């Protein structure tokens, strides 16, 4: 199986070693309709053994011996992982343990992987529009710095684009209340008479404000049939972004 995208974070100084990351799509797994086929979530109604097999095969993509998997609660809680398991109630998780892969799941929201290879600190996070106002990006970066991270790099994964993400007025009101005016302007766009939200742009802006260098796997989940999209399909699977020290 091939990843959707993969690469390495390289240390800024001679100490430290490169950190592997990978993003997956919906192709190459064992799940059947409507989770076909590389669904990585055990909480969407898919067969558990098939999902575990899918998770094992994607862990191998980054050379992880085991995985710690993010929950997705649209909050700002960040966990510290020391062994395989689920980061219950968390939208961010940090580790300093070599070989322990972190996996963020999403199907329109923005999955994020972050690393300071020199300090040996990595993280994974999940951010939708609620996560922008909850401050999950800042909370994840702060949790990394508490573990010794200094120079942090990040990559955002496949997510729904602004054109495909119309929202109701209530969402816009909450974003206006929860974000700075500059952040609100960067994420809210009126296309015709309809408000749309650009979550990826908001994540990027918040990463920049935390002095994190970033790039992105700039694919739209809604437009691309090789990706899971909750907005498009409703009952469906989750793709992921992984990272391992
Ligand atoms: Zn789109």
mmCIF file of C-alpha atoms and ligand atoms in Angstrom:
data_model
loop_
_atom_site.group_PDB
_atom_site.id
_atom_site.type_symbol
_atom_site.label_atom_id
_atom_site.label_comp_id
_atom_site.label_asym_id
_atom_site.label_seq_id
_atom_site.Cartn_x
_atom_site.Cartn_y
_atom_site.Cartn_z
ATOM 1 C CA UNK A 1 0.000 0.000 0.000
ATOM 2 C CA UNK A 2 1.231 3.487 -0.817
ATOM 3 C CA UNK A 3 0.583 6.532 1.395
ATOM 4 C CA UNK A 4 -1.276 9.546 -0.017
ATOM 5 C CA UNK A 5 1.787 11.590 0.913
ATOM 6 C CA UNK A 6 4.821 11.021 3.101
ATOM 7 C CA UNK A 7 8.013 12.726 4.100
ATOM 8 C CA UNK A 8 10.478 13.578 6.833
ATOM 9 C CA UNK A 9 10.894 16.469 9.207
ATOM 10 C CA UNK A 10 14.623 17.180 9.317
ATOM 11 C CA UNK A 11 16.384 18.567 12.405
ATOM 12 C CA UNK A 12 17.504 22.190 12.232
ATOM 13 C CA UNK A 13 20.777 21.297 13.979
ATOM 14 C CA UNK A 14 23.178 18.301 13.647
ATOM 15 C CA UNK A 15 21.737 16.710 16.782
ATOM 16 C CA UNK A 16 18.487 14.829 16.445
ATOM 17 C CA UNK A 17 17.340 12.636 13.583
ATOM 18 C CA UNK A 18 14.689 12.898 10.871
ATOM 19 C CA UNK A 19 11.089 12.207 11.861
ATOM 20 C CA UNK A 20 8.829 10.225 9.500
ATOM 21 C CA UNK A 21 5.275 11.308 8.736
ATOM 22 C CA UNK A 22 2.616 9.997 6.318
ATOM 23 C CA UNK A 23 -0.926 10.849 5.236
ATOM 24 C CA UNK A 24 -3.390 8.174 4.094
ATOM 25 C CA UNK A 25 -6.446 8.300 1.825
ATOM 26 C CA UNK A 26 -9.282 5.801 1.459
ATOM 27 C CA UNK A 27 -7.566 3.392 -0.947
ATOM 28 C CA UNK A 28 -5.598 0.241 -0.105
ATOM 29 C CA UNK A 29 -7.362 -1.163 2.970
ATOM 30 C CA UNK A 30 -9.694 -4.060 3.760
ATOM 31 C CA UNK A 31 -12.931 -2.323 4.808
ATOM 32 C CA UNK A 32 -16.107 -2.682 2.746
ATOM 33 C CA UNK A 33 -18.816 -0.148 1.752
ATOM 34 C CA UNK A 34 -19.348 2.499 3.138
ATOM 35 C CA UNK A 35 -15.934 2.364 4.829
ATOM 36 C CA UNK A 36 -14.020 1.228 1.754
ATOM 37 C CA UNK A 37 -11.400 0.696 2.142
ATOM 38 C CA UNK A 38 -8.635 2.127 4.366
ATOM 39 C CA UNK A 39 -10.853 3.261 7.248
ATOM 40 C CA UNK A 40 -8.756 3.864 10.382
ATOM 41 C CA UNK A 41 -11.548 4.631 12.876
ATOM 42 C CA UNK A 42 -13.056 2.045 15.246
ATOM 43 C CA UNK A 43 -15.887 4.418 16.202
ATOM 44 C CA UNK A 44 -17.797 4.795 12.910
ATOM 45 C CA UNK A 45 -19.459 1.348 12.769
ATOM 46 C CA UNK A 46 -16.856 -0.549 10.747
ATOM 47 C CA UNK A 47 -15.697 -4.105 11.540
ATOM 48 C CA UNK A 48 -13.183 -3.759 14.409
ATOM 49 C CA UNK A 49 -10.758 -6.464 13.254
ATOM 50 C CA UNK A 50 -10.614 -4.990 9.758
ATOM 51 C CA UNK A 51 -9.901 -1.532 11.173
ATOM 52 C CA UNK A 52 -7.134 -2.914 13.392
ATOM 53 C CA UNK A 53 -5.577 -4.588 10.342
ATOM 54 C CA UNK A 54 -5.822 -1.280 8.450
ATOM 55 C CA UNK A 55 -4.172 0.534 11.384
ATOM 56 C CA UNK A 56 -1.327 -1.999 11.510
ATOM 57 C CA UNK A 57 -0.655 -1.629 7.791
ATOM 58 C CA UNK A 58 -0.480 2.182 7.988
ATOM 59 C CA UNK A 59 1.743 2.075 11.105
ATOM 60 C CA UNK A 60 4.240 0.224 8.939
ATOM 61 C CA UNK A 61 4.241 3.140 6.461
ATOM 62 C CA UNK A 62 6.110 5.295 8.994
ATOM 63 C CA UNK A 63 7.976 2.476 10.735
ATOM 64 C CA UNK A 64 5.920 2.690 13.930
ATOM 65 C CA UNK A 65 5.860 -0.414 16.117
ATOM 66 C CA UNK A 66 2.591 0.668 17.753
ATOM 67 C CA UNK A 67 0.081 3.529 17.577
ATOM 68 C CA UNK A 68 -1.486 6.048 19.930
ATOM 69 C CA UNK A 69 -4.709 7.232 18.277
ATOM 70 C CA UNK A 70 -6.422 10.577 18.751
ATOM 71 C CA UNK A 71 -10.012 10.931 19.776
ATOM 72 C CA UNK A 72 -11.812 13.885 18.146
ATOM 73 C CA UNK A 73 -13.907 15.951 20.520
ATOM 74 C CA UNK A 74 -13.493 19.413 18.968
ATOM 75 C CA UNK A 75 -11.957 20.684 22.209
ATOM 76 C CA UNK A 76 -8.505 21.800 23.325
ATOM 77 C CA UNK A 77 -7.375 18.916 25.534
ATOM 78 C CA UNK A 78 -3.895 17.548 24.742
ATOM 79 C CA UNK A 79 -2.617 14.206 26.048
ATOM 80 C CA UNK A 80 0.917 12.927 26.638
ATOM 81 C CA UNK A 81 1.365 9.415 25.186
ATOM 82 C CA UNK A 82 3.823 6.862 26.559
ATOM 83 C CA UNK A 83 2.415 3.645 25.059
ATOM 84 C CA UNK A 84 -0.086 2.361 22.494
ATOM 85 C CA UNK A 85 -3.710 3.315 23.061
ATOM 86 C CA UNK A 86 -6.405 5.932 22.534
ATOM 87 C CA UNK A 87 -6.019 9.580 23.582
ATOM 88 C CA UNK A 88 -9.509 9.715 25.087
ATOM 89 C CA UNK A 89 -11.150 13.130 25.048
ATOM 90 C CA UNK A 90 -8.131 14.670 23.322
ATOM 91 C CA UNK A 91 -7.785 16.568 20.040
ATOM 92 C CA UNK A 92 -4.010 16.709 20.449
ATOM 93 C CA UNK A 93 -1.394 14.236 21.673
ATOM 94 C CA UNK A 94 2.352 14.597 22.280
ATOM 95 C CA UNK A 95 5.078 11.996 22.740
ATOM 96 C CA UNK A 96 8.843 11.730 23.211
ATOM 97 C CA UNK A 97 8.862 7.919 22.875
ATOM 98 C CA UNK A 98 10.731 6.530 19.825
ATOM 99 C CA UNK A 99 8.742 3.984 17.814
ATOM 100 C CA UNK A 100 5.366 5.108 19.172
ATOM 101 C CA UNK A 101 3.355 6.399 16.218
ATOM 102 C CA UNK A 102 0.741 9.120 16.737
ATOM 103 C CA UNK A 103 -2.341 8.954 14.494
ATOM 104 C CA UNK A 104 -4.800 11.816 13.908
ATOM 105 C CA UNK A 105 -8.071 10.835 12.191
ATOM 106 C CA UNK A 106 -10.257 13.088 10.052
ATOM 107 C CA UNK A 107 -12.771 13.187 7.206
ATOM 108 C CA UNK A 108 -13.021 16.954 6.369
ATOM 109 C CA UNK A 109 -11.446 18.440 9.540
ATOM 110 C CA UNK A 110 -7.727 19.254 9.395
ATOM 111 C CA UNK A 111 -5.312 16.584 10.687
ATOM 112 C CA UNK A 112 -1.947 18.023 11.759
ATOM 113 C CA UNK A 113 1.417 16.454 12.564
ATOM 114 C CA UNK A 114 4.135 18.467 14.299
ATOM 115 C CA UNK A 115 7.761 17.803 15.223
ATOM 116 C CA UNK A 116 10.912 19.215 16.742
ATOM 117 C CA UNK A 117 13.336 16.522 15.512
ATOM 118 C CA UNK A 118 16.259 18.121 17.366
ATOM 119 C CA UNK A 119 14.457 17.964 20.720
ATOM 120 C CA UNK A 120 12.838 14.595 20.044
ATOM 121 C CA UNK A 121 9.267 15.823 20.553
ATOM 122 C CA UNK A 122 6.364 15.082 18.179
ATOM 123 C CA UNK A 123 2.606 15.647 18.188
ATOM 124 C CA UNK A 124 -0.569 14.976 16.232
ATOM 125 C CA UNK A 125 -3.729 17.069 16.357
ATOM 126 C CA UNK A 126 -7.208 17.403 14.863
ATOM 127 C CA UNK A 127 -8.889 20.745 14.169
ATOM 128 C CA UNK A 128 -12.271 21.652 12.751
ATOM 129 C CA UNK A 129 -13.922 25.067 13.010
ATOM 130 C CA UNK A 130 -14.704 24.457 16.692
ATOM 131 C CA UNK A 131 -11.047 23.579 17.289
ATOM 132 C CA UNK A 132 -10.062 26.982 15.897
ATOM 133 C CA UNK A 133 -12.046 28.744 18.613
ATOM 134 C CA UNK A 134 -11.125 26.150 21.288
ATOM 135 C CA UNK A 135 -7.411 26.820 20.641
ATOM 136 C CA UNK A 136 -6.247 23.241 19.962
ATOM 137 C CA UNK A 137 -3.313 24.452 17.808
ATOM 138 C CA UNK A 138 -1.911 26.684 20.554
ATOM 139 C CA UNK A 139 -2.571 24.011 23.224
ATOM 140 C CA UNK A 140 -0.710 21.354 21.212
ATOM 141 C CA UNK A 141 2.284 23.622 20.572
ATOM 142 C CA UNK A 142 2.377 24.587 24.279
ATOM 143 C CA UNK A 143 2.305 20.911 25.297
ATOM 144 C CA UNK A 144 5.234 20.246 22.930
ATOM 145 C CA UNK A 145 7.223 23.159 24.378
ATOM 146 C CA UNK A 146 6.560 21.794 27.886
ATOM 147 C CA UNK A 147 8.373 18.620 26.744
ATOM 148 C CA UNK A 148 11.372 20.614 25.472
ATOM 149 C CA UNK A 149 10.408 21.445 21.880
ATOM 150 C CA UNK A 150 11.904 24.693 20.554
ATOM 151 C CA UNK A 151 11.935 24.731 16.742
ATOM 152 C CA UNK A 152 8.643 23.187 15.635
ATOM 153 C CA UNK A 153 7.594 22.239 12.103
ATOM 154 C CA UNK A 154 4.119 21.100 11.038
ATOM 155 C CA UNK A 155 2.194 19.641 8.102
ATOM 156 C CA UNK A 156 -1.571 19.846 7.667
ATOM 157 C CA UNK A 157 -3.287 16.960 5.889
ATOM 158 C CA UNK A 158 -6.224 16.549 3.501
ATOM 159 C CA UNK A 159 -9.256 18.622 4.534
ATOM 160 C CA UNK A 160 -12.394 20.189 3.087
ATOM 161 C CA UNK A 161 -11.605 23.390 1.167
ATOM 162 C CA UNK A 162 -13.302 26.737 1.622
ATOM 163 C CA UNK A 163 -15.335 26.424 -1.602
ATOM 164 C CA UNK A 164 -16.832 23.093 -0.465
ATOM 165 C CA UNK A 165 -17.569 24.199 3.097
ATOM 166 C CA UNK A 166 -20.681 26.400 3.348
ATOM 167 C CA UNK A 167 -21.780 26.997 6.949
ATOM 168 C CA UNK A 168 -24.769 28.371 8.837
ATOM 169 C CA UNK A 169 -24.857 31.817 10.441
ATOM 170 C CA UNK A 170 -24.505 30.236 13.904
ATOM 171 C CA UNK A 171 -21.033 28.908 13.005
ATOM 172 C CA UNK A 172 -19.987 32.349 11.741
ATOM 173 C CA UNK A 173 -21.274 33.994 14.933
ATOM 174 C CA UNK A 174 -19.264 31.591 17.102
ATOM 175 C CA UNK A 175 -16.128 32.115 15.026
ATOM 176 C CA UNK A 176 -16.536 35.904 15.286
ATOM 177 C CA UNK A 177 -16.885 35.593 19.074
ATOM 178 C CA UNK A 178 -14.050 33.086 19.532
ATOM 179 C CA UNK A 179 -11.328 34.384 17.219
ATOM 180 C CA UNK A 180 -9.329 37.589 16.972
ATOM 181 C CA UNK A 181 -10.628 39.942 14.243
ATOM 182 C CA UNK A 182 -7.619 39.053 12.060
ATOM 183 C CA UNK A 183 -8.198 35.319 12.502
ATOM 184 C CA UNK A 184 -11.913 35.696 11.808
ATOM 185 C CA UNK A 185 -11.223 37.540 8.542
ATOM 186 C CA UNK A 186 -8.790 34.833 7.427
ATOM 187 C CA UNK A 187 -11.241 31.944 7.934
ATOM 188 C CA UNK A 188 -14.639 33.431 6.993
ATOM 189 C CA UNK A 189 -15.491 34.119 3.369
ATOM 190 C CA UNK A 190 -18.728 35.100 1.704
ATOM 191 C CA UNK A 191 -19.211 33.372 -1.645
ATOM 192 C CA UNK A 192 -22.304 34.940 -3.194
ATOM 193 C CA UNK A 193 -24.717 35.244 -0.271
ATOM 194 C CA UNK A 194 -23.377 32.155 1.507
ATOM 195 C CA UNK A 195 -20.797 32.093 4.302
ATOM 196 C CA UNK A 196 -17.952 29.584 3.908
ATOM 197 C CA UNK A 197 -15.162 28.642 6.323
ATOM 198 C CA UNK A 198 -11.505 27.995 5.497
ATOM 199 C CA UNK A 199 -10.371 25.861 8.429
ATOM 200 C CA UNK A 200 -6.969 25.057 6.899
ATOM 201 C CA UNK A 201 -6.168 28.740 6.525
ATOM 202 C CA UNK A 202 -7.151 29.276 10.164
ATOM 203 C CA UNK A 203 -4.888 26.450 11.313
ATOM 204 C CA UNK A 204 -2.018 27.861 9.277
ATOM 205 C CA UNK A 205 -2.515 31.308 10.748
ATOM 206 C CA UNK A 206 -2.544 29.918 14.294
ATOM 207 C CA UNK A 207 0.600 27.842 13.597
ATOM 208 C CA UNK A 208 2.368 30.959 12.299
ATOM 209 C CA UNK A 209 1.358 32.877 15.424
ATOM 210 C CA UNK A 210 3.056 30.136 17.478
ATOM 211 C CA UNK A 211 6.263 30.477 15.384
ATOM 212 C CA UNK A 212 5.706 27.073 13.781
ATOM 213 C CA UNK A 213 6.898 26.548 10.202
ATOM 214 C CA UNK A 214 4.296 24.673 8.162
ATOM 215 C CA UNK A 215 3.386 23.166 4.826
ATOM 216 C CA UNK A 216 0.343 21.179 3.722
ATOM 217 C CA UNK A 217 -0.961 18.182 1.803
ATOM 218 C CA UNK A 218 -3.364 20.465 -0.021
ATOM 219 C CA UNK A 219 -6.122 18.067 -1.112
ATOM 220 C CA UNK A 220 -9.861 18.677 -0.707
ATOM 221 C CA UNK A 221 -11.624 15.730 0.943
ATOM 222 C CA UNK A 222 -15.031 16.733 -0.478
ATOM 223 C CA UNK A 223 -13.861 16.967 -4.108
ATOM 224 C CA UNK A 224 -11.510 13.986 -4.145
ATOM 225 C CA UNK A 225 -13.266 10.594 -4.296
ATOM 226 C CA UNK A 226 -10.073 8.875 -3.119
ATOM 227 C CA UNK A 227 -10.549 10.581 0.284
ATOM 228 C CA UNK A 228 -13.173 10.115 3.009
ATOM 229 C CA UNK A 229 -15.529 13.108 3.403
ATOM 230 C CA UNK A 230 -18.161 13.218 6.140
ATOM 231 C CA UNK A 231 -19.885 16.188 4.497
ATOM 232 C CA UNK A 232 -20.141 14.392 1.181
ATOM 233 C CA UNK A 233 -20.930 10.841 2.333
ATOM 234 C CA UNK A 234 -22.311 10.998 5.886
ATOM 235 C CA UNK A 235 -21.679 7.470 7.140
ATOM 236 C CA UNK A 236 -18.078 6.889 6.075
ATOM 237 C CA UNK A 237 -14.563 6.118 7.264
ATOM 238 C CA UNK A 238 -11.654 8.247 8.453
ATOM 239 C CA UNK A 239 -8.243 8.767 6.892
ATOM 240 C CA UNK A 240 -5.277 9.752 8.966
ATOM 241 C CA UNK A 241 -1.964 11.463 9.435
ATOM 242 C CA UNK A 242 0.787 9.684 11.317
ATOM 243 C CA UNK A 243 4.116 10.641 12.766
ATOM 244 C CA UNK A 244 6.811 8.682 14.602
ATOM 245 C CA UNK A 245 10.149 9.525 16.245
HETATM 246 ZN ZN1 LIG B 1 -13.175 21.556 -2.147
#
